[in-house]
Short mmCIF file of C-alpha atoms and ligand atoms in Angstrom, two decimals:
data_model
loop_
_atom_site.label_atom_id
_atom_site.label_comp_id
_atom_site.label_asym_id
_atom_site.label_seq_id
_atom_site.Cartn_x
_atom_site.Cartn_y
_atom_site.Cartn_z
CA MET M 1 15.94 -24.79 -5.61
CA GLU M 2 13.74 -23.27 -7.79
CA ASN M 3 11.54 -21.99 -5.05
CA TYR M 4 14.96 -20.76 -3.38
CA LEU M 5 16.02 -18.65 -6.49
CA LEU M 6 12.50 -17.12 -6.54
CA ASP M 7 12.51 -16.49 -2.82
CA TRP M 8 15.71 -14.49 -3.67
CA ALA M 9 14.28 -12.75 -6.18
CA ASN M 10 11.18 -12.03 -3.61
CA LEU M 11 14.39 -10.26 -1.67
CA LEU M 12 16.25 -8.60 -4.22
CA LEU M 13 13.01 -7.15 -5.80
CA ARG M 14 11.76 -5.92 -2.75
CA TRP M 15 14.65 -4.27 -1.53
CA LEU M 16 15.14 -2.11 -4.85
CA HIS M 17 11.45 -1.53 -4.63
CA VAL M 18 12.06 0.32 -1.09
CA ILE M 19 14.88 1.85 -1.86
CA ALA M 20 13.18 3.09 -4.79
CA ALA M 21 9.89 4.47 -3.11
CA ILE M 22 12.21 6.03 -0.36
CA SER M 23 14.03 7.91 -3.36
CA TRP M 24 11.29 8.87 -5.59
CA ILE M 25 8.76 10.02 -1.97
CA GLY M 26 11.04 11.49 -0.94
CA GLU M 27 12.17 13.50 -3.37
CA SER M 28 8.37 14.47 -3.95
CA ILE M 29 8.23 15.16 -0.53
CA TYR M 30 11.18 17.55 -0.61
CA PHE M 31 9.44 19.54 -3.97
CA VAL M 32 5.62 20.00 -2.23
CA MET M 33 8.13 21.30 0.67
CA LEU M 34 10.02 23.57 -1.77
CA ASP M 35 7.21 24.76 -3.48
CA ASN M 36 5.22 25.58 -0.71
CA GLY M 37 7.96 27.43 1.46
CA LEU M 38 8.96 29.37 -1.37
CA LYS M 39 9.00 33.48 -0.03
CA LYS M 40 8.48 36.05 -2.86
CA PRO M 41 11.71 37.55 -3.31
CA THR M 42 12.79 40.78 -2.16
CA ASP M 43 16.01 41.92 -3.99
CA GLU M 44 15.95 44.05 -6.92
CA PRO M 45 17.57 41.85 -9.70
CA SER M 46 15.82 38.40 -8.57
CA ILE M 47 12.52 40.31 -8.84
CA LYS M 48 13.38 42.15 -12.39
CA ARG M 49 14.54 38.61 -13.45
CA GLY M 50 10.92 37.74 -12.44
CA VAL M 51 11.80 35.25 -9.68
CA PHE M 52 8.67 33.59 -9.11
CA GLY M 53 9.87 32.76 -5.14
CA GLU M 54 13.12 30.98 -3.63
CA MET M 55 14.26 29.33 -0.64
CA PHE M 56 17.45 29.47 1.49
CA ALA M 57 18.36 26.63 3.05
CA VAL M 58 21.43 24.76 4.71
CA HIS M 59 22.16 21.24 4.46
CA GLY M 60 25.26 18.61 4.30
CA GLY M 61 27.70 21.35 5.11
CA GLY M 62 26.60 24.06 2.56
CA PHE M 63 24.03 26.58 1.90
CA TYR M 64 21.56 26.84 -1.11
CA HIS M 65 19.47 28.61 -2.77
CA SER M 66 16.45 27.95 -4.84
CA GLN M 67 14.83 30.20 -7.22
CA LYS M 68 11.51 28.89 -8.90
CA TYR M 69 10.53 30.48 -12.45
CA LEU M 70 6.66 29.35 -13.79
CA THR M 71 6.83 29.59 -17.64
CA ASN M 72 9.46 32.45 -18.40
CA PRO M 73 12.78 31.92 -17.03
CA PRO M 74 15.02 34.60 -18.29
CA PHE M 75 17.95 32.19 -19.11
CA GLU M 76 19.11 29.59 -21.52
CA LEU M 77 17.81 26.21 -20.55
CA ASN M 78 20.49 23.96 -20.39
CA ASP M 79 19.87 20.35 -21.84
CA ASP M 80 21.33 18.80 -18.28
CA VAL M 81 18.41 20.07 -15.94
CA HIS M 82 17.40 17.53 -13.71
CA TRP M 83 14.46 15.36 -14.37
CA SER M 84 12.73 13.41 -11.92
CA TYR M 85 11.18 10.19 -13.37
CA TRP M 86 12.89 7.26 -13.17
CA LYS M 87 12.61 6.69 -9.36
CA SER M 88 8.95 6.87 -9.72
CA TYR M 89 9.18 4.35 -12.77
CA THR M 90 11.86 2.25 -10.97
CA THR M 91 9.29 2.01 -7.68
CA TRP M 92 6.43 1.09 -10.43
CA LEU M 93 8.30 -1.37 -12.28
CA SER M 94 9.99 -3.38 -9.17
CA GLY M 95 6.50 -2.94 -7.30
CA PHE M 96 4.38 -4.80 -10.19
CA ALA M 97 6.93 -7.17 -10.61
CA LEU M 98 6.74 -8.30 -7.12
CA PHE M 99 3.34 -8.39 -7.19
CA ALA M 100 3.58 -10.88 -10.02
CA LEU M 101 5.84 -13.03 -8.54
CA LEU M 102 4.08 -13.50 -5.53
CA TYR M 103 0.60 -12.29 -5.95
CA LEU M 104 -0.21 -13.32 -9.71
CA ALA M 105 2.02 -16.78 -9.83
CA ASN M 106 0.50 -18.25 -6.80
CA ALA M 107 -2.84 -16.40 -7.19
CA SER M 108 -5.00 -19.45 -6.02
CA ILE M 109 -2.86 -19.13 -2.83
CA TYR M 110 -2.36 -15.48 -2.30
CA LEU M 111 -5.47 -13.84 -4.17
CA VAL M 112 -8.49 -15.94 -3.93
CA ASP M 113 -10.67 -16.44 -0.86
CA PRO M 114 -13.04 -18.97 -1.97
CA ALA M 115 -15.23 -17.36 0.56
CA LYS M 116 -15.64 -14.26 -0.68
CA MET M 117 -15.80 -15.59 -4.14
CA GLU M 118 -15.13 -18.94 -5.80
CA LEU M 119 -12.75 -18.08 -8.54
CA SER M 120 -10.02 -19.30 -10.37
CA GLY M 121 -6.25 -17.97 -9.83
CA ALA M 122 -6.29 -16.89 -13.42
CA ALA M 123 -9.37 -15.55 -12.93
CA ALA M 124 -8.53 -13.72 -10.12
CA SER M 125 -5.16 -12.42 -11.51
CA ALA M 126 -7.16 -11.22 -14.62
CA ILE M 127 -9.29 -9.19 -12.48
CA ALA M 128 -6.66 -7.90 -10.00
CA VAL M 129 -4.77 -6.65 -13.14
CA ALA M 130 -8.37 -4.92 -14.34
CA PHE M 131 -7.91 -3.49 -11.14
CA LEU M 132 -4.88 -1.72 -12.01
CA VAL M 133 -5.59 -0.22 -15.51
CA GLY M 134 -9.13 0.50 -14.78
CA GLY M 135 -8.45 2.47 -11.75
CA TRP M 136 -6.09 4.46 -13.78
CA VAL M 137 -8.33 4.90 -16.98
CA VAL M 138 -11.33 6.16 -14.22
CA TYR M 139 -9.15 8.10 -12.30
CA ASP M 140 -8.00 10.10 -15.40
CA ALA M 141 -11.23 10.68 -16.54
CA LEU M 142 -12.19 11.86 -13.36
CA CYS M 143 -9.27 14.64 -13.76
CA ARG M 144 -10.25 15.35 -17.14
CA LEU M 145 -13.99 15.59 -16.75
CA ILE M 146 -14.61 17.20 -13.52
CA SER M 147 -11.49 19.69 -13.41
CA PRO M 148 -9.87 20.27 -17.15
CA THR M 149 -8.38 23.59 -16.32
CA MET M 150 -7.95 22.43 -12.79
CA ASN M 151 -10.59 25.08 -11.99
CA ARG M 152 -12.76 22.70 -9.58
CA ASP M 153 -9.60 20.80 -8.02
CA GLY M 154 -12.19 20.76 -4.64
CA VAL M 155 -14.36 18.90 -6.15
CA LEU M 156 -12.24 16.61 -8.21
CA SER M 157 -10.55 15.42 -4.81
CA ILE M 158 -13.61 14.10 -3.27
CA ALA M 159 -14.42 12.32 -6.05
CA VAL M 160 -10.88 10.93 -6.62
CA ALA M 161 -11.53 9.81 -2.64
CA VAL M 162 -14.97 8.51 -3.25
CA MET M 163 -13.19 6.21 -5.93
CA VAL M 164 -10.33 4.82 -3.70
CA ILE M 165 -13.01 4.02 -1.15
CA ALA M 166 -15.02 1.88 -3.86
CA VAL M 167 -11.40 0.28 -4.70
CA ALA M 168 -10.82 -0.61 -1.13
CA TYR M 169 -14.75 -1.95 -1.04
CA ALA M 170 -14.57 -3.98 -3.85
CA THR M 171 -11.05 -5.36 -3.68
CA SER M 172 -11.90 -6.28 0.04
CA HIS M 173 -15.29 -8.44 -1.05
CA ILE M 174 -13.10 -10.27 -3.71
CA PHE M 175 -9.79 -10.96 -3.04
CA GLN M 176 -7.97 -12.22 0.33
CA GLY M 177 -7.93 -9.38 2.75
CA ARG M 178 -4.23 -9.15 2.60
CA ALA M 179 -4.35 -8.97 -1.03
CA ALA M 180 -7.09 -6.28 -1.22
CA PHE M 181 -5.17 -4.22 0.74
CA LEU M 182 -2.29 -4.74 -1.52
CA ILE M 183 -4.24 -4.31 -4.95
CA THR M 184 -5.86 -1.10 -3.26
CA GLY M 185 -2.26 0.71 -2.68
CA ALA M 186 -1.14 -0.69 -6.03
CA VAL M 187 -4.23 1.14 -7.54
CA MET M 188 -3.12 4.57 -6.15
CA ALA M 189 0.66 3.82 -6.80
CA THR M 190 -0.26 2.98 -10.23
CA CYS M 191 -2.03 6.62 -10.52
CA MET M 192 0.74 7.92 -9.07
CA SER M 193 3.43 6.78 -11.64
CA ALA M 194 0.83 7.13 -14.60
CA ASN M 195 0.31 10.85 -13.27
CA VAL M 196 4.11 11.22 -14.09
CA PHE M 197 4.34 9.03 -17.23
CA PHE M 198 1.50 10.40 -18.89
CA TRP M 199 1.18 13.86 -17.83
CA ILE M 200 3.79 15.21 -15.90
CA ILE M 201 6.81 14.50 -17.66
CA PRO M 202 5.22 14.85 -21.14
CA GLY M 203 3.72 18.43 -20.12
CA GLN M 204 7.38 19.46 -18.53
CA ARG M 205 8.88 18.24 -21.52
CA ARG M 206 6.35 20.47 -24.05
CA MET M 207 7.15 23.60 -22.03
CA PHE M 208 10.47 22.84 -21.83
CA ASN M 209 10.78 22.75 -26.04
CA ASP M 210 8.38 25.55 -26.41
CA ILE M 211 10.91 27.81 -23.98
CA LYS M 212 13.86 26.33 -25.72
CA ALA M 213 11.99 27.06 -29.42
CA GLY M 214 11.49 30.97 -28.00
CA ARG M 215 7.93 29.90 -28.16
CA ALA M 216 5.34 30.87 -25.41
CA PRO M 217 4.57 27.51 -23.21
CA ASN M 218 1.13 26.70 -22.33
CA PRO M 219 0.14 27.39 -18.78
CA LEU M 220 -2.22 24.60 -18.24
CA ASP M 221 0.91 22.27 -19.03
CA GLY M 222 2.38 23.49 -15.74
CA LYS M 223 -1.09 23.69 -13.84
CA ARG M 224 -1.71 20.20 -15.09
CA GLY M 225 1.58 19.06 -13.78
CA LYS M 226 0.73 20.57 -10.26
CA GLN M 227 -2.35 19.50 -9.82
CA ARG M 228 -1.18 15.48 -10.28
CA SER M 229 1.72 16.18 -8.42
CA VAL M 230 -0.54 17.84 -5.25
CA HIS M 231 -2.75 14.08 -5.93
CA ASN M 232 0.09 11.89 -5.81
CA THR M 233 1.46 13.78 -2.65
CA TYR M 234 -2.04 13.13 -0.96
CA PHE M 235 -1.59 9.44 -1.85
CA THR M 236 1.76 8.87 -0.44
CA LEU M 237 0.83 8.27 3.16
CA PRO M 238 -2.17 6.00 2.19
CA VAL M 239 0.05 3.85 -0.10
CA VAL M 240 2.86 3.39 2.16
CA PHE M 241 0.51 2.27 4.80
CA LEU M 242 -1.20 -0.06 2.33
CA MET M 243 2.08 -1.86 1.46
CA ILE M 244 3.31 -2.33 5.05
CA SER M 245 -0.26 -3.54 5.71
CA ASN M 246 0.93 -7.18 5.22
CA HIS M 247 2.54 -7.47 8.70
CA TYR M 248 -1.01 -6.51 10.50
CA ALA M 249 -3.66 -9.09 10.02
CA PHE M 250 -5.61 -7.68 12.31
CA THR M 251 -6.27 -5.09 9.55
CA TYR M 252 -7.28 -6.74 6.71
CA SER M 253 -8.39 -10.11 8.03
CA HIS M 254 -11.45 -8.29 9.41
CA GLU M 255 -14.69 -8.28 8.21
CA GLN M 256 -15.22 -4.52 7.87
CA ALA M 257 -11.58 -4.54 6.36
CA TRP M 258 -12.46 -1.89 3.69
CA LEU M 259 -13.81 0.54 6.28
CA ILE M 260 -10.52 0.15 8.34
CA MET M 261 -8.79 0.38 5.37
CA SER M 262 -10.67 3.65 4.03
CA LEU M 263 -10.08 4.96 7.98
CA ILE M 264 -6.61 4.88 7.37
CA ILE M 265 -6.48 6.09 3.67
CA VAL M 266 -8.46 8.98 4.75
CA SER M 267 -6.04 9.83 7.85
CA GLY M 268 -3.17 9.60 6.13
CA ALA M 269 -4.52 12.40 3.50
CA LEU M 270 -5.59 14.62 6.37
CA ILE M 271 -2.09 14.12 8.29
CA ARG M 272 -0.47 14.73 4.48
CA GLN M 273 -2.72 17.93 4.40
CA PHE M 274 -1.26 18.81 7.80
CA PHE M 275 2.37 19.26 6.60
CA VAL M 276 1.59 20.47 2.95
CA LEU M 277 0.23 23.71 4.79
CA MET M 278 2.86 23.93 7.30
CA HIS M 279 5.28 24.18 4.76
CA ALA M 280 3.23 27.04 3.56
CA GLY M 281 3.61 28.46 6.99
CA LYS M 282 0.04 27.60 8.57
CA LYS M 283 0.02 24.90 11.24
CA LEU M 284 -3.32 23.51 11.03
CA TYR M 285 -3.54 21.18 14.44
CA ALA M 286 -7.39 20.32 13.38
CA LEU M 287 -5.91 18.02 10.83
CA PRO M 288 -3.61 15.79 12.58
CA ALA M 289 -5.79 15.90 15.62
CA ALA M 290 -8.82 14.83 12.87
CA GLY M 291 -6.32 12.20 11.49
CA THR M 292 -5.86 10.80 15.01
CA ALA M 293 -9.68 10.49 15.78
CA VAL M 294 -10.02 8.48 12.72
CA ILE M 295 -7.32 6.31 13.37
CA VAL M 296 -9.31 6.29 16.52
CA ALA M 297 -12.30 5.32 14.73
CA ALA M 298 -10.53 2.11 12.89
CA LEU M 299 -9.22 1.03 16.34
CA PHE M 300 -12.66 0.62 17.41
CA VAL M 301 -14.24 -1.18 14.24
CA GLY M 302 -10.96 -2.99 13.85
CA ALA M 303 -11.57 -4.21 18.15
CA PRO M 304 -11.64 -8.40 18.06
CA GLN M 305 -15.10 -9.20 18.73
CA ARG M 306 -14.56 -11.59 22.00
CA ALA M 307 -15.25 -15.37 22.49
CA LEU M 308 -15.49 -15.90 18.37
CA GLU M 309 -18.36 -18.63 17.74
CA SER M 310 -16.51 -20.62 20.43
CA ALA M 311 -19.35 -21.52 22.66
CA PRO M 312 -20.75 -24.36 21.02
CA VAL M 313 -17.88 -26.19 20.45
CA ALA M 314 -18.68 -29.20 23.02
CA GLU M 315 -21.79 -29.73 20.35
CA ALA M 316 -20.30 -28.91 17.60
CA ALA M 317 -17.20 -31.08 17.66
CA PRO M 318 -19.03 -34.51 17.42
CA ALA M 319 -20.53 -33.38 14.09
CA ALA M 320 -17.36 -31.88 12.78
CA SER M 321 -15.28 -35.11 13.19
CA ALA M 322 -17.09 -36.73 10.27
CA ASP M 323 -15.51 -34.37 7.60
CA GLY M 324 -12.50 -35.02 9.44
CA SER M 325 -12.00 -32.62 11.77
CA ALA M 326 -10.47 -33.07 15.71
CA PRO M 327 -12.40 -35.74 18.04
CA ALA M 328 -14.97 -34.69 20.08
CA ALA M 329 -13.26 -36.39 22.97
CA ALA M 330 -10.45 -34.12 23.04
CA VAL M 331 -12.71 -31.41 24.07
CA ALA M 332 -13.17 -32.75 27.47
CA ALA M 333 -14.47 -30.50 30.31
CA ALA M 334 -11.05 -30.77 31.51
CA GLY M 335 -9.57 -29.15 28.59
CA VAL M 336 -7.84 -29.85 24.94
CA SER M 337 -4.48 -31.93 24.75
CA TYR M 338 -2.01 -31.08 23.24
CA ASP M 339 -2.34 -33.99 20.71
CA ALA M 340 -5.44 -32.67 19.56
CA ILE M 341 -3.76 -29.51 18.40
CA HIS M 342 -0.93 -31.41 16.95
CA ASP M 343 -3.44 -33.23 14.52
CA VAL M 344 -5.28 -29.57 13.66
CA MET M 345 -1.85 -28.23 12.75
CA GLU M 346 -0.74 -31.87 11.01
CA LYS M 347 -4.15 -31.40 9.02
CA ARG M 348 -4.40 -27.90 8.56
CA CYS M 349 -1.43 -25.92 8.68
CA VAL M 350 2.27 -28.30 8.08
CA ALA M 351 1.68 -28.47 4.21
CA CYS M 352 3.39 -25.04 4.30
CA HIS M 353 4.61 -24.67 7.63
CA ALA M 354 7.01 -26.97 7.85
CA ALA M 355 11.12 -27.40 7.52
CA LYS M 356 10.19 -29.09 3.95
CA PRO M 357 7.17 -27.30 2.81
CA THR M 358 4.76 -30.20 0.75
CA GLN M 359 2.37 -26.95 -0.69
CA PRO M 360 3.88 -25.82 -4.04
CA GLY M 361 5.18 -22.57 -4.22
CA PHE M 362 6.55 -22.77 -0.66
CA ALA M 363 10.98 -23.47 -0.15
CA ALA M 364 10.77 -22.71 3.39
CA ALA M 365 8.51 -22.60 6.66
CA PRO M 366 6.94 -19.44 6.11
CA ALA M 367 7.45 -16.90 9.07
CA GLY M 368 9.77 -19.32 10.10
CA LEU M 369 7.14 -21.00 11.81
CA VAL M 370 7.61 -25.20 11.78
CA LEU M 371 4.09 -26.40 12.97
CA ASP M 372 4.60 -29.72 13.02
CA GLN M 373 7.09 -29.19 16.49
CA GLU M 374 5.82 -29.15 19.70
CA SER M 375 8.14 -26.51 21.13
CA VAL M 376 6.96 -24.44 18.42
CA VAL M 377 3.37 -24.90 18.50
CA ARG M 378 3.87 -23.85 22.04
CA ALA M 379 6.20 -20.89 21.89
CA ASN M 380 3.85 -18.95 19.69
CA ALA M 381 0.66 -20.42 20.67
CA ALA M 382 -0.96 -16.51 21.02
CA ARG M 383 0.32 -15.58 17.60
CA ILE M 384 -1.17 -18.80 16.34
CA ASN M 385 -4.19 -18.38 18.04
CA THR M 386 -4.37 -14.42 16.46
CA ALA M 387 -3.82 -15.83 13.16
CA VAL M 388 -6.53 -18.58 13.33
CA LYS M 389 -8.82 -16.94 14.93
CA SER M 390 -8.78 -13.86 12.49
CA LYS M 391 -8.72 -16.63 9.91
CA TYR M 392 -5.95 -15.13 8.60
CA MET M 393 -4.35 -18.44 8.45
CA PRO M 394 -4.57 -20.91 6.52
CA LEU M 395 -4.07 -18.70 3.81
CA GLY M 396 -6.91 -18.43 1.94
CA ASN M 397 -8.23 -21.54 3.88
CA MET M 398 -6.31 -23.03 1.50
CA THR M 399 -6.49 -26.52 3.91
CA GLN M 400 -10.06 -25.68 4.93
CA MET M 401 -9.93 -25.32 8.50
CA THR M 402 -13.93 -25.54 10.10
CA ASP M 403 -14.58 -23.24 12.90
CA GLU M 404 -14.69 -26.31 15.19
CA GLU M 405 -10.71 -26.39 15.04
CA ARG M 406 -10.36 -22.96 15.31
CA ALA M 407 -12.29 -22.77 18.38
CA LEU M 408 -10.08 -25.77 19.67
CA VAL M 409 -7.00 -24.15 19.29
CA ASP M 410 -8.78 -20.97 20.87
CA GLN M 411 -9.71 -23.23 23.77
CA TRP M 412 -5.95 -25.05 24.08
CA VAL M 413 -4.21 -21.49 24.43
CA SER M 414 -6.81 -19.69 26.64
CA ALA M 415 -6.51 -22.64 29.13
CA GLY M 416 -2.33 -21.92 28.48
CA ALA M 417 -1.37 -23.77 26.00
CA LYS M 418 -0.79 -26.83 27.69
C1 HEC E 501 -0.98 -22.31 1.99
C2 HEC E 501 0.03 -22.32 3.40
C3 HEC E 501 -0.09 -22.11 4.08
C4 HEC E 501 -1.10 -22.64 5.34
C5 HEC E 501 -1.65 -23.96 4.96
C6 HEC E 501 -0.64 -21.79 6.62
N1 HEC E 501 0.22 -20.69 6.60
FE1 HEC E 501 0.51 -19.84 7.99
N2 HEC E 501 1.86 -18.56 6.82
C7 HEC E 501 1.64 -18.61 5.40
C8 HEC E 501 2.64 -17.57 4.95
C9 HEC E 501 3.02 -17.56 3.53
C10 HEC E 501 3.00 -16.69 6.07
C11 HEC E 501 3.65 -15.55 5.76
C12 HEC E 501 2.60 -14.58 5.71
C13 HEC E 501 3.12 -13.14 6.04
O1 HEC E 501 4.36 -12.71 5.84
O2 HEC E 501 2.00 -12.39 6.57
C14 HEC E 501 2.16 -17.69 7.10
C15 HEC E 501 2.28 -16.69 8.60
C16 HEC E 501 1.89 -17.59 9.45
C17 HEC E 501 1.76 -17.09 11.03
C18 HEC E 501 2.38 -15.60 11.38
C19 HEC E 501 1.45 -14.71 11.02
C20 HEC E 501 2.37 -13.17 12.02
O3 HEC E 501 2.96 -12.65 11.03
O4 HEC E 501 1.65 -13.11 13.22
C21 HEC E 501 1.06 -17.91 11.84
C22 HEC E 501 1.09 -17.53 13.21
C23 HEC E 501 0.85 -19.03 10.72
N3 HEC E 501 0.93 -18.83 9.64
C24 HEC E 501 -0.11 -20.04 11.44
C25 HEC E 501 -0.73 -20.76 10.75
C26 HEC E 501 -1.45 -22.08 11.13
C27 HEC E 501 -1.60 -21.87 13.10
C28 HEC E 501 -1.68 -22.37 10.32
C29 HEC E 501 -2.71 -23.60 10.04
C30 HEC E 501 -4.09 -23.40 10.90
C31 HEC E 501 -1.26 -22.14 9.09
N4 HEC E 501 -0.51 -21.02 9.57
C32 HEC E 501 -1.53 -22.48 7.52
C33 HEC E 501 1.42 -19.72 4.53
C34 HEC E 501 0.48 -20.86 5.25
#
């Protein structure tokens, strides 16, 4: 019952999280487009009023005329101006709640990979949270130290990229692959929301209050808000990839997962840059071309090695049977019998993959796969093989599946899952 309710909590939080993120990122992309698409006004009254730029648009059955003033609007500021922050905060809060519910609450299942680092669940959770907080502290320090008056934003963006790749590398060597991708995405997303919370909104509030009180606002507040918004825009595509990556085991379960992750992050930023410039009227096709080339590089890095350590199965199996893995007899020259596969599933998979899992924390068979049923195993043979070969399954190798058993599954599937 409790697990059933947790599944509902997961569903509802995820629903909220995705909707909040769409609203936030949609609005952010809209404003970047608006900002970069602004044209100098040509009519005398607008020029006189000090309009910095304007855009005409048609949408939803009507016509819009947006005008941007920098720090000197020539009119009384109303209290009912539209502020953008709840979308950002809701995205972060729902995302963190989801992360806590799924990963932190079951850290030994979802975070820890004993093959990388022998951590307790509590230690892994503490390190994960430290990444989120530390990521922001380091990123913010980089911004303040390298480009305090937004004078060296180019150097800063390189430093931020290096930092993100360092996070990708470190998390990939500490946590399970899936968690490493998610935490790297969450580090970037935390910087994005913290930019809004600690700099963009407070800066805008100061400007707003100064203008209302008839004081000249500090232009640095405006410039800093812009700097952080620009970072946020380059983070968006990579973060969205990292958040959906948990469906793509071939990326995060690879030995060079950190490199694949880094390449996709770079590619996302390059492609975003194309759109940013395009809104300003420049179509630099070299950018998406470079982004595509980087993805192709990731594709090559991630290409599966053939015949995983499966060659010496026949010799390895007898030794392995001592520790309880499949008997050597099953690997006869004639092929692998389903019985042997059934044994492997029973031993290594059905604690989770059963109609009523015995593994604490599971209410139903994950991914709907009930692996104590022959028909299900046969129907999903290829999928099972991919998950097992890449070592994505069993999660965190909780059930200590051996390489010989993986090779056995590979042989059975390669021979047609008879
Ligand atoms: C500790 C619990 C656990 C164990 C043990 C486990 N799994 Fe899973 N399995 C999961 C979870 C959770 C998911 C869903 C993960 C996701 O959403 O990507 C999953 C998903 C899968 C998928 C679907 C992956 C995909 O998206 O294509 C396959 C196939 C799979 N498991 C096979 C296996 C096999 C085979 C074994 C045994 C060798 C096994 N699992 C052992 C928890 C487990």
